[in-house]
mmCIF file of C-alpha atoms and ligand atoms in Angstrom:
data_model
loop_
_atom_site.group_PDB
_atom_site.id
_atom_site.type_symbol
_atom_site.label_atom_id
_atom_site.label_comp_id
_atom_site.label_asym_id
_atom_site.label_seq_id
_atom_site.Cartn_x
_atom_site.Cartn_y
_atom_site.Cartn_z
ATOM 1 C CA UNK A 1 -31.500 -11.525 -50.931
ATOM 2 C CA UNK A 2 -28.759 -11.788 -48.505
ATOM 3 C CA UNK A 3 -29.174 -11.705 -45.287
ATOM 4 C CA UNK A 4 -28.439 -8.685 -42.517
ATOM 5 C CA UNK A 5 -27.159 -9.975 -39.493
ATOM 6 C CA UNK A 6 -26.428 -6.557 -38.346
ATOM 7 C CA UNK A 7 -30.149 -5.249 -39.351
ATOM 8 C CA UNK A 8 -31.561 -8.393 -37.576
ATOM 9 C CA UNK A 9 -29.630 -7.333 -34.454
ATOM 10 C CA UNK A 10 -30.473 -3.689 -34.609
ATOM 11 C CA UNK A 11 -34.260 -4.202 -35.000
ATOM 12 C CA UNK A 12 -34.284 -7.900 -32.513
ATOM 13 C CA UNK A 13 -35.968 -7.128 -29.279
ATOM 14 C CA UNK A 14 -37.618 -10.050 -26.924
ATOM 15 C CA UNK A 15 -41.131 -11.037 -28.109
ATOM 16 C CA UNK A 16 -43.156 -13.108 -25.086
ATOM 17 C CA UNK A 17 -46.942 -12.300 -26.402
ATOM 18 C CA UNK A 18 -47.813 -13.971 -29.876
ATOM 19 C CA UNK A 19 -50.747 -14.201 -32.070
ATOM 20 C CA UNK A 20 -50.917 -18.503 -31.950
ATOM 21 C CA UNK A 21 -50.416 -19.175 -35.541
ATOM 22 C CA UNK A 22 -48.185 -22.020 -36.222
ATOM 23 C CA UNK A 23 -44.878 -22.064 -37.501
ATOM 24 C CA UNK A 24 -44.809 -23.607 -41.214
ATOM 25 C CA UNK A 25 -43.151 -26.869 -41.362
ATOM 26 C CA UNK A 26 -40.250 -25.563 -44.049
ATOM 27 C CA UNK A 27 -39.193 -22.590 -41.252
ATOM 28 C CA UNK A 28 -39.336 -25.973 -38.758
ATOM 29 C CA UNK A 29 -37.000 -27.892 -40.997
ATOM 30 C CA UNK A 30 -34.878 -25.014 -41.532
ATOM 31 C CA UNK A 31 -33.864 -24.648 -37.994
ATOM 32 C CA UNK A 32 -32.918 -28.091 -37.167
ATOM 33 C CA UNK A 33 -30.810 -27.678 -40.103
ATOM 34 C CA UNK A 34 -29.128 -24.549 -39.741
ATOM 35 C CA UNK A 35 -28.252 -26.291 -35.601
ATOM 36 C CA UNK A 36 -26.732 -29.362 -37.556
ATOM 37 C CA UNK A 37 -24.761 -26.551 -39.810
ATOM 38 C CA UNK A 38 -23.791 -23.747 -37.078
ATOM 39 C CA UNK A 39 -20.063 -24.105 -36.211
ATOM 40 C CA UNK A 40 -19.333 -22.722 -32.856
ATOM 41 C CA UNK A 41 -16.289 -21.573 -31.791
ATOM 42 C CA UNK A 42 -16.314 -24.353 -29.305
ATOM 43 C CA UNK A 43 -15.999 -26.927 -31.562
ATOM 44 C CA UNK A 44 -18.843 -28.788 -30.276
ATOM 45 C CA UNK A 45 -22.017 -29.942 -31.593
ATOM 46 C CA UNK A 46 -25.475 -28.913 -30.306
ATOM 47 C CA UNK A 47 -29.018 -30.136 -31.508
ATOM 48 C CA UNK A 48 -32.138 -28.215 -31.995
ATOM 49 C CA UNK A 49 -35.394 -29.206 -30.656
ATOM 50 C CA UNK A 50 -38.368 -28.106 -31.562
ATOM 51 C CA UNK A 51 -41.689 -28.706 -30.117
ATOM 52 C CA UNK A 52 -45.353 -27.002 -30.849
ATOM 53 C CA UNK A 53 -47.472 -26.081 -28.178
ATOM 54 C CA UNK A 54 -50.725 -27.141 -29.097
ATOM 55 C CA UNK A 55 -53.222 -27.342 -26.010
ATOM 56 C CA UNK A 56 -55.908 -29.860 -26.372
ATOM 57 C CA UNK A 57 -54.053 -31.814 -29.267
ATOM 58 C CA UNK A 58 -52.225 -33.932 -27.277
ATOM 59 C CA UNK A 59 -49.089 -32.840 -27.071
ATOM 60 C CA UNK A 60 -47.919 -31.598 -23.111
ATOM 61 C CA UNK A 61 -48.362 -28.301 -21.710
ATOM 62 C CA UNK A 62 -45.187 -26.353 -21.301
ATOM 63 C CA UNK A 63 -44.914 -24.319 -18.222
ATOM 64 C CA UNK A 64 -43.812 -20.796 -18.817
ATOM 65 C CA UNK A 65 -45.356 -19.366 -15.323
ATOM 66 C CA UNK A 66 -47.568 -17.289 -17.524
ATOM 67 C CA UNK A 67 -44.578 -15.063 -19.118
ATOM 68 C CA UNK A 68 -45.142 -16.452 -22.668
ATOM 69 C CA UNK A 69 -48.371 -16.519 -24.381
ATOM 70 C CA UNK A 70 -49.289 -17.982 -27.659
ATOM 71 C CA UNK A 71 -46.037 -18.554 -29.098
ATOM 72 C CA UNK A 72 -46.869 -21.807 -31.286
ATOM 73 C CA UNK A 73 -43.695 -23.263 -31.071
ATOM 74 C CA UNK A 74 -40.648 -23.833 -28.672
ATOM 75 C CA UNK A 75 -37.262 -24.716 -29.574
ATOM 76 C CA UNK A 76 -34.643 -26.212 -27.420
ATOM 77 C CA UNK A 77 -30.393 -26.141 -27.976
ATOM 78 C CA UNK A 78 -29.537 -29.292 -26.195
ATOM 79 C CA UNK A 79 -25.975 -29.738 -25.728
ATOM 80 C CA UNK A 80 -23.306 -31.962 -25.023
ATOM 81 C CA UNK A 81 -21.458 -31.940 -21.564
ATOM 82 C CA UNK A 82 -18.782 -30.257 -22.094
ATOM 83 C CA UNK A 83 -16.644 -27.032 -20.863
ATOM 84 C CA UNK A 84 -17.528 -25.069 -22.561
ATOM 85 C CA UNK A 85 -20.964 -25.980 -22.609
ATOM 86 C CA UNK A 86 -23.083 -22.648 -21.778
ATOM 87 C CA UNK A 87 -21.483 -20.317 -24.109
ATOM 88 C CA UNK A 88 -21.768 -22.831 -26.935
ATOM 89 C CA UNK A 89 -25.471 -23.103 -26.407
ATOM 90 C CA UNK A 90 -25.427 -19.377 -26.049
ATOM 91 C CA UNK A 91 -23.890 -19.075 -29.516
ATOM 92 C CA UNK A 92 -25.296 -21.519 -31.476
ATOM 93 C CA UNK A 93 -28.835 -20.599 -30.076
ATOM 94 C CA UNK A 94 -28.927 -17.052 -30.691
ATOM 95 C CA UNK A 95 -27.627 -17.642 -34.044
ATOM 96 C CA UNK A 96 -30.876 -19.748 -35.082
ATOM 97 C CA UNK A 97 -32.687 -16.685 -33.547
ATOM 98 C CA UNK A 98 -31.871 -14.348 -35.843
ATOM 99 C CA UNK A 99 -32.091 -16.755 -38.427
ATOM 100 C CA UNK A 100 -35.729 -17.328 -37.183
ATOM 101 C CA UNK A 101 -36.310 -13.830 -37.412
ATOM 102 C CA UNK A 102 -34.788 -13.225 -40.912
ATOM 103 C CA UNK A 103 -37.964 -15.844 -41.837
ATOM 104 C CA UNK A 104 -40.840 -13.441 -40.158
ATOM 105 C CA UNK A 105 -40.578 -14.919 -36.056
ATOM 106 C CA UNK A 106 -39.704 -13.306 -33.029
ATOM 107 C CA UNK A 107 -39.026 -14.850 -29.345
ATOM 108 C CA UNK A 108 -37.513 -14.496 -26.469
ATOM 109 C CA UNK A 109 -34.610 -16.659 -24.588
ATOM 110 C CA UNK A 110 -36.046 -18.315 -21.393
ATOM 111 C CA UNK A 111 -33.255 -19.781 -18.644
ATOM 112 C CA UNK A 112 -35.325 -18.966 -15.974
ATOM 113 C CA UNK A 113 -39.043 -18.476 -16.706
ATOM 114 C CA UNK A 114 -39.651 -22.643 -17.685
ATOM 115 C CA UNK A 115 -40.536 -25.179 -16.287
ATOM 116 C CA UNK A 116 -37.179 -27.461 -16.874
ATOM 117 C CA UNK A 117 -38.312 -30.971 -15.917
ATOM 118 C CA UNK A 118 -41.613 -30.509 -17.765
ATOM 119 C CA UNK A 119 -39.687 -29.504 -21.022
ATOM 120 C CA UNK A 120 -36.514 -31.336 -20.633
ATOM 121 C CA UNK A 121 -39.116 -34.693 -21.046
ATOM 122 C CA UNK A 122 -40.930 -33.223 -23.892
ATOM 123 C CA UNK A 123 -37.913 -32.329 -25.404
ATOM 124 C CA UNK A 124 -36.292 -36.549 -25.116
ATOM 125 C CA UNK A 125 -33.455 -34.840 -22.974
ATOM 126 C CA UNK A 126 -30.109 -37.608 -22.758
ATOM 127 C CA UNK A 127 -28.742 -38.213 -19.650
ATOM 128 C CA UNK A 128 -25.711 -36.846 -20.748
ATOM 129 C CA UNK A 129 -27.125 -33.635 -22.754
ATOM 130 C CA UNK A 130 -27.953 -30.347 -20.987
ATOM 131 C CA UNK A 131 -30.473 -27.931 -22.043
ATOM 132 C CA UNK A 132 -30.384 -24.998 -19.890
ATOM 133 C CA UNK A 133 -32.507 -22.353 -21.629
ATOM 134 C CA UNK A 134 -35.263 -22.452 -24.347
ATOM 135 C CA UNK A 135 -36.576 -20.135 -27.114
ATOM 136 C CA UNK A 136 -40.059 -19.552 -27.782
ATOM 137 C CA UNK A 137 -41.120 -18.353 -31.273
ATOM 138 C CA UNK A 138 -43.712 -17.477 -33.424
ATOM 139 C CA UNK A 139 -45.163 -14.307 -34.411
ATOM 140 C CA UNK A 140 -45.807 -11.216 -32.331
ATOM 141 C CA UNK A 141 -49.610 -10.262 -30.877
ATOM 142 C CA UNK A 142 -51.034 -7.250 -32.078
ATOM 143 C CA UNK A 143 -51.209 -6.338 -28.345
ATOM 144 C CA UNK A 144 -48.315 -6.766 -26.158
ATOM 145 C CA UNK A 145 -49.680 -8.111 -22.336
ATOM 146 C CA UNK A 146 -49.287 -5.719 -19.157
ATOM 147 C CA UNK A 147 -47.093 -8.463 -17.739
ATOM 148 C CA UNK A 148 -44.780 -7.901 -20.570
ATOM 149 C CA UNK A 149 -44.603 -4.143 -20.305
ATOM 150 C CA UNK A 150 -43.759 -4.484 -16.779
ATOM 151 C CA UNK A 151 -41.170 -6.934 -17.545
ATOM 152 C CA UNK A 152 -39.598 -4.893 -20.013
ATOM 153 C CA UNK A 153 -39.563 -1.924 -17.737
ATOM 154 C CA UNK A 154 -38.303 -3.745 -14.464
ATOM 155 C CA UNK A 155 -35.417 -5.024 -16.335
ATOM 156 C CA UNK A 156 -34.860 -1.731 -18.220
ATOM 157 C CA UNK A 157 -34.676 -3.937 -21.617
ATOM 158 C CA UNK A 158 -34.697 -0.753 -23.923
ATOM 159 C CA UNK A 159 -31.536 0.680 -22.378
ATOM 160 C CA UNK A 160 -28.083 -0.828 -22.682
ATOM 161 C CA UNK A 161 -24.862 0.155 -20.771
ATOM 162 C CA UNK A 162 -22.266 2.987 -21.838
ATOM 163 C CA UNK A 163 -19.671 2.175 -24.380
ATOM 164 C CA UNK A 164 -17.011 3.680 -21.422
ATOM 165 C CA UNK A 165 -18.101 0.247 -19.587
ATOM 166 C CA UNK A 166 -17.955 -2.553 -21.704
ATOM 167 C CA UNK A 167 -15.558 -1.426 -23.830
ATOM 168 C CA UNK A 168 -11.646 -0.518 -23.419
ATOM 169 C CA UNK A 169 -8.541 -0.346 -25.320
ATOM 170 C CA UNK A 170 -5.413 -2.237 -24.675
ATOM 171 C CA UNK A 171 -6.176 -2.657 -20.872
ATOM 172 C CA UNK A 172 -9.269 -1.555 -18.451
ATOM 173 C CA UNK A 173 -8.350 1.460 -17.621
ATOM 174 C CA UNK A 174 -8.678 3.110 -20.928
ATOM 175 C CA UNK A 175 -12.252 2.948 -22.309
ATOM 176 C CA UNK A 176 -12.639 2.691 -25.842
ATOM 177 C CA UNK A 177 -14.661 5.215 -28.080
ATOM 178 C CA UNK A 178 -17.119 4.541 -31.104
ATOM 179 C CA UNK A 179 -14.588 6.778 -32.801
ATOM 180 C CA UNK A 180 -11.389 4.830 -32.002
ATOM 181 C CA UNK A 181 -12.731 1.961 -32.978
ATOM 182 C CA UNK A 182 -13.313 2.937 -36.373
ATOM 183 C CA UNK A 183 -14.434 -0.065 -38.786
ATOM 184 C CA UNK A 184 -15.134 -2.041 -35.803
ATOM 185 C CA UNK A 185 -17.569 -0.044 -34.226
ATOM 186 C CA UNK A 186 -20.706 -1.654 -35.771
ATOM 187 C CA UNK A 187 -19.478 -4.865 -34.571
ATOM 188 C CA UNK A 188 -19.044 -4.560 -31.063
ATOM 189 C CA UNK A 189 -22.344 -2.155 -30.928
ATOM 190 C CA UNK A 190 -23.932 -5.439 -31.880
ATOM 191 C CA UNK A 191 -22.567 -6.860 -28.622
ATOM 192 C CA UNK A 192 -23.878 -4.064 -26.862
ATOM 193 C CA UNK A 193 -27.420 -4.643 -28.574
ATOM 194 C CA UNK A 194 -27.420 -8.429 -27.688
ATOM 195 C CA UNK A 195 -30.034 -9.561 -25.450
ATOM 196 C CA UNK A 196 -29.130 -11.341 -21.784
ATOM 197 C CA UNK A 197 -30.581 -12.704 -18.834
ATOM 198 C CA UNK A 198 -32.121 -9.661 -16.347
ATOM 199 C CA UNK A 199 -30.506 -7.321 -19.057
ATOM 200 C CA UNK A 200 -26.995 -7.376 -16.875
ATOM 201 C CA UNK A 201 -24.877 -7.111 -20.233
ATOM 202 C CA UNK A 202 -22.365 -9.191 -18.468
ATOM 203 C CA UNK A 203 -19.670 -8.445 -21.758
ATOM 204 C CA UNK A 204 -16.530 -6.371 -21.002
ATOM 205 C CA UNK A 205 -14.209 -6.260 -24.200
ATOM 206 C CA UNK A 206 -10.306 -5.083 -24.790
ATOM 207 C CA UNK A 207 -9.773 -3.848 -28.269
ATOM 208 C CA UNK A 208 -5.482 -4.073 -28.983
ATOM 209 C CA UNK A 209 -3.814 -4.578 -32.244
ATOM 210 C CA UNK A 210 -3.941 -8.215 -33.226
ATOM 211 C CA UNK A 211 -8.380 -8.532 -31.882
ATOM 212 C CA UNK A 212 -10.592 -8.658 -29.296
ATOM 213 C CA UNK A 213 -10.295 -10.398 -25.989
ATOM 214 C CA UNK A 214 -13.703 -11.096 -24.221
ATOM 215 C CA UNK A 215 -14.306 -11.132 -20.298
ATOM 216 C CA UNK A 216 -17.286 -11.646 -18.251
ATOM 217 C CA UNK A 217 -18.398 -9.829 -15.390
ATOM 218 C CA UNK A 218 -20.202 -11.355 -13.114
ATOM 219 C CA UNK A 219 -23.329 -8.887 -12.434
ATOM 220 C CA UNK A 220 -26.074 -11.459 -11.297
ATOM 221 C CA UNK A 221 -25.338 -13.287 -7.686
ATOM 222 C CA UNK A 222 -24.178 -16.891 -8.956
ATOM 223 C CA UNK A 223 -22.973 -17.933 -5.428
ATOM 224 C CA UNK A 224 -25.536 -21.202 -4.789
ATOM 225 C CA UNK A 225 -26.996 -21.255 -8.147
ATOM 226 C CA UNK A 226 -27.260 -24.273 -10.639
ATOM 227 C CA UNK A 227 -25.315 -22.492 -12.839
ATOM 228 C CA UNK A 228 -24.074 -19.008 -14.078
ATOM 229 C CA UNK A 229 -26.366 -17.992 -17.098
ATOM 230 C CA UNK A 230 -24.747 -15.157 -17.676
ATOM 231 C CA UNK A 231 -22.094 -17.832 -19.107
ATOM 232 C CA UNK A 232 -24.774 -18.588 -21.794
ATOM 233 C CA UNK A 233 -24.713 -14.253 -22.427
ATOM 234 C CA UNK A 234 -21.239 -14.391 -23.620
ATOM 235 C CA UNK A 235 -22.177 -17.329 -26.150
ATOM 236 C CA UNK A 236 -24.566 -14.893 -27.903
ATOM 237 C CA UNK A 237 -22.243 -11.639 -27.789
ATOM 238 C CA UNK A 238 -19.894 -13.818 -29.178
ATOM 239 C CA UNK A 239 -22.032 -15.167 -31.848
ATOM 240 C CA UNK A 240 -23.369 -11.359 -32.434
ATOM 241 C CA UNK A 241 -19.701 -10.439 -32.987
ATOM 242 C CA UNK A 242 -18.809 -13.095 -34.946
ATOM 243 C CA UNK A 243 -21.537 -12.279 -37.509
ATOM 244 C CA UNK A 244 -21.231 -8.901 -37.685
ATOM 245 C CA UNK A 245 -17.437 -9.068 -38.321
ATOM 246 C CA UNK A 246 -18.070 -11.473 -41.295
ATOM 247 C CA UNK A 247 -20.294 -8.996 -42.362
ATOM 248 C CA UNK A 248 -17.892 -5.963 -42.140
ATOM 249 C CA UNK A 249 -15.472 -8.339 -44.220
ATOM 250 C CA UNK A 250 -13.234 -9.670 -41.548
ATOM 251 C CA UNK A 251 -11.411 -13.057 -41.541
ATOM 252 C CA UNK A 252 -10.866 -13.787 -37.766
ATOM 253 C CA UNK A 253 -11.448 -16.908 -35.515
ATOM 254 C CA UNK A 254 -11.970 -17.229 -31.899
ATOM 255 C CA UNK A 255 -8.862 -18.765 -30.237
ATOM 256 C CA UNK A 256 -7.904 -18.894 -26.305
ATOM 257 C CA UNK A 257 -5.077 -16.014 -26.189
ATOM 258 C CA UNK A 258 -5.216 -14.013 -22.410
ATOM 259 C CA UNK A 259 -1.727 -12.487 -22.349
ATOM 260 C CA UNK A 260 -1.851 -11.387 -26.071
ATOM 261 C CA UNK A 261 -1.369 -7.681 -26.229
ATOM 262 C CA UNK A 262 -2.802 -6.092 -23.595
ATOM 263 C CA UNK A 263 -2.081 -6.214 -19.391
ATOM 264 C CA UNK A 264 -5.520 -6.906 -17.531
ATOM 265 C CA UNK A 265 -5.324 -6.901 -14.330
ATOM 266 C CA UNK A 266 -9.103 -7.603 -13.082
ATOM 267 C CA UNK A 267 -11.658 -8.922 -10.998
ATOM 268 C CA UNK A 268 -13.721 -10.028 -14.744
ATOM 269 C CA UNK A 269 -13.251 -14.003 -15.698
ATOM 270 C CA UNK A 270 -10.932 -14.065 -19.119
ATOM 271 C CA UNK A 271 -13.085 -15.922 -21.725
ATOM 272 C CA UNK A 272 -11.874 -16.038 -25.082
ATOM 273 C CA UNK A 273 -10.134 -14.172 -27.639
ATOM 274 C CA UNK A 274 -10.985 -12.911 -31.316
ATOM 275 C CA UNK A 275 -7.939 -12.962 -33.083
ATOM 276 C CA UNK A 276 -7.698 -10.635 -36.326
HETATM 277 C C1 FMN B 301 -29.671 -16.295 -21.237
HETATM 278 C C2 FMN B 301 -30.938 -15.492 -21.125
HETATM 279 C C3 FMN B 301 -31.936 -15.892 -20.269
HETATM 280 C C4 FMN B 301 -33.141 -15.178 -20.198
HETATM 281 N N1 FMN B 301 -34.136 -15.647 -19.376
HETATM 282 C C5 FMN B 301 -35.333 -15.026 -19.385
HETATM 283 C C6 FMN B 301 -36.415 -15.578 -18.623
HETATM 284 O O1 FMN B 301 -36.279 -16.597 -17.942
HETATM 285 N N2 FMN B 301 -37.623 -14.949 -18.688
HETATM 286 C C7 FMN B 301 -37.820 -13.822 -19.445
HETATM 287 O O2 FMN B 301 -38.939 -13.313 -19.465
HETATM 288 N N3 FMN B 301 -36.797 -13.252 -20.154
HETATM 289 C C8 FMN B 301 -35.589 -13.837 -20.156
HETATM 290 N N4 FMN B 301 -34.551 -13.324 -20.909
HETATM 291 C C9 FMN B 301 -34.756 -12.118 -21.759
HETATM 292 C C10 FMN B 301 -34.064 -10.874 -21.180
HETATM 293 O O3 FMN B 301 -34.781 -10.407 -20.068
HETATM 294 C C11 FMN B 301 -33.945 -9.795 -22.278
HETATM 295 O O4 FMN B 301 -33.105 -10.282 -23.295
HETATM 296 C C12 FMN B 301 -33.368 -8.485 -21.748
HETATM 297 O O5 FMN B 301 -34.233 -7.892 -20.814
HETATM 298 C C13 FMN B 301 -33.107 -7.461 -22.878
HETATM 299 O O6 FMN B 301 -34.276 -7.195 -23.619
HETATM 300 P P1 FMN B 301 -34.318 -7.426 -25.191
HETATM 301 O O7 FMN B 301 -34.025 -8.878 -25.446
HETATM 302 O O8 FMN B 301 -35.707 -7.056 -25.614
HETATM 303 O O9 FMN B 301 -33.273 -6.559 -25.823
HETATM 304 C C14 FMN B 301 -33.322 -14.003 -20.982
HETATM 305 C C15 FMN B 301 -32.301 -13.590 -21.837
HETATM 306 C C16 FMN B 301 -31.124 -14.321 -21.921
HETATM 307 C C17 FMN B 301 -30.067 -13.887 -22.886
#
């Protein structure tokens, strides 16, 4: 059976407590695969990397600060310098997540909660790769922890921003309804489902005749940081996008196009466009 991208991202929420079972080597193979296969809109290649976490049989303890527990394996999208690096690993990386979770697995994107040095050896990191986030997976606990619950309620992860603010038509100052945006609705709700880091939903999108262009706000301080994660958030909107439009039927391609169509005048970064 085919399958759903858009049922994948309806029912996907962030897993962090699993049972410990390990993840059959076919799904394993199957993901490094599908990493060697996924085109991003970046042009670039990524790798997968997938590690188990199996205390007490040699291989290394990855540090999670006690936010996962029992996920049996841990994959990496290690990257090329490049960039557009952070929104490719965004894309290509949440695309192999939904593809995990089409074969039975949930997880959860990390970019903060790991220990980077510990996993970045583990993982045979290149001095010229970067790997700024990794996935846990495996199957969900019967019981989900306290820590997780208070997580998920801290970071409001069940709610999701208004369609008035992420998404407008033919400038910002007109938002854009379900309604108005007819057969394209499903496809941007899937942006609005996506997951990102703190739950900022850093995605503000201008619907206009000839597609989509995509801007990020910038809703977590940066100022001083390593590097702007929320950078990595636009990879996976994009990638949620993308799949749900090939799944409505629709032929487009990401292509850099600012001035096409539409007047934004804004404080947002211009990122990319979809082009019909
Ligand atoms: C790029 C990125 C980084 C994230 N980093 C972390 C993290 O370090 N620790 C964590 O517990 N959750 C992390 N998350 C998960 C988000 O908190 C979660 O996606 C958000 O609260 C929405 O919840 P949902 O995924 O269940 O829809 C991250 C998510 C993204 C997309």
């Amino acid at each position: 059976m085919e399958i759903s991208y858009i049922q994948l991202m309806e029912e996907r929420h962030s897993v962090r407590t699993f049972d410990g079972r390990p993840v059959p080597m076919e799904i394993r193979d199957r993901l490094i695969q599908a990493a060697e296969q996924t085109e991003s809109p970046f042009g670039a290649k990524a790798r997968a990397e997938l590690i188990e976490q199996a205390p007490g049989a040699g291989t290394p303890h990855l540090g999670t600060y006690g936010v996962i527990k029992g996920a049996a394996l841990y994959m990496g999208i290690v990257s090329q310098r490049h960039h557009f690096e952070l929104e490719h690993i965004g894309y290509v990386g949440q695309e192999l997540l939904l593809l995990a979770q089409s074969m039975g697995l949930s997880g959860c994107w990390l970019g903060g909660t790991f220990n980077k040095t510990v996993f970045a050896k583990a993982m045979g990191l290149g001095e010229k790769e970067i790997m700024p986030a990794v996935i846990p997976l495996g199957w969900p606990a019967d019981k989900v922890r306290m820590t997780e619950k208070v997580m998920r309620t801290t970071t409001k992860a069940d709610s999701r921003l208004p369609w008035d603010q992420l998404f407008f038509r033919d400038s910002f100052k007109v938002p854009l309804t379900e309604k108005a945006a007819g057969h394209y609705a499903a496809a941007l709700e899937c942006i609005r489902l996506a997951p990102s880091a703190v739950n900022k939903q850093p995605w503000r999108i201008i619907f206009h005749d000839h597609g989509f262009h995509f801007y990020q706000a910038h809703t977590i301080n940066t100022p001083g940081r390593e590097m702007d994660i929320q950078r990595i958030d636009m990879g996976i909107a994009m990638c949620q996008f993308h799949l749900a439009m090939k799944e409505l039927g629709a032929v487009g391609r990401f292509a850099e196009r600012p001035q096409d169509g539409v007047s934004a005048d804004t404080e947002w970064d211009y990122l990319i466009s979809y082009v019909k």
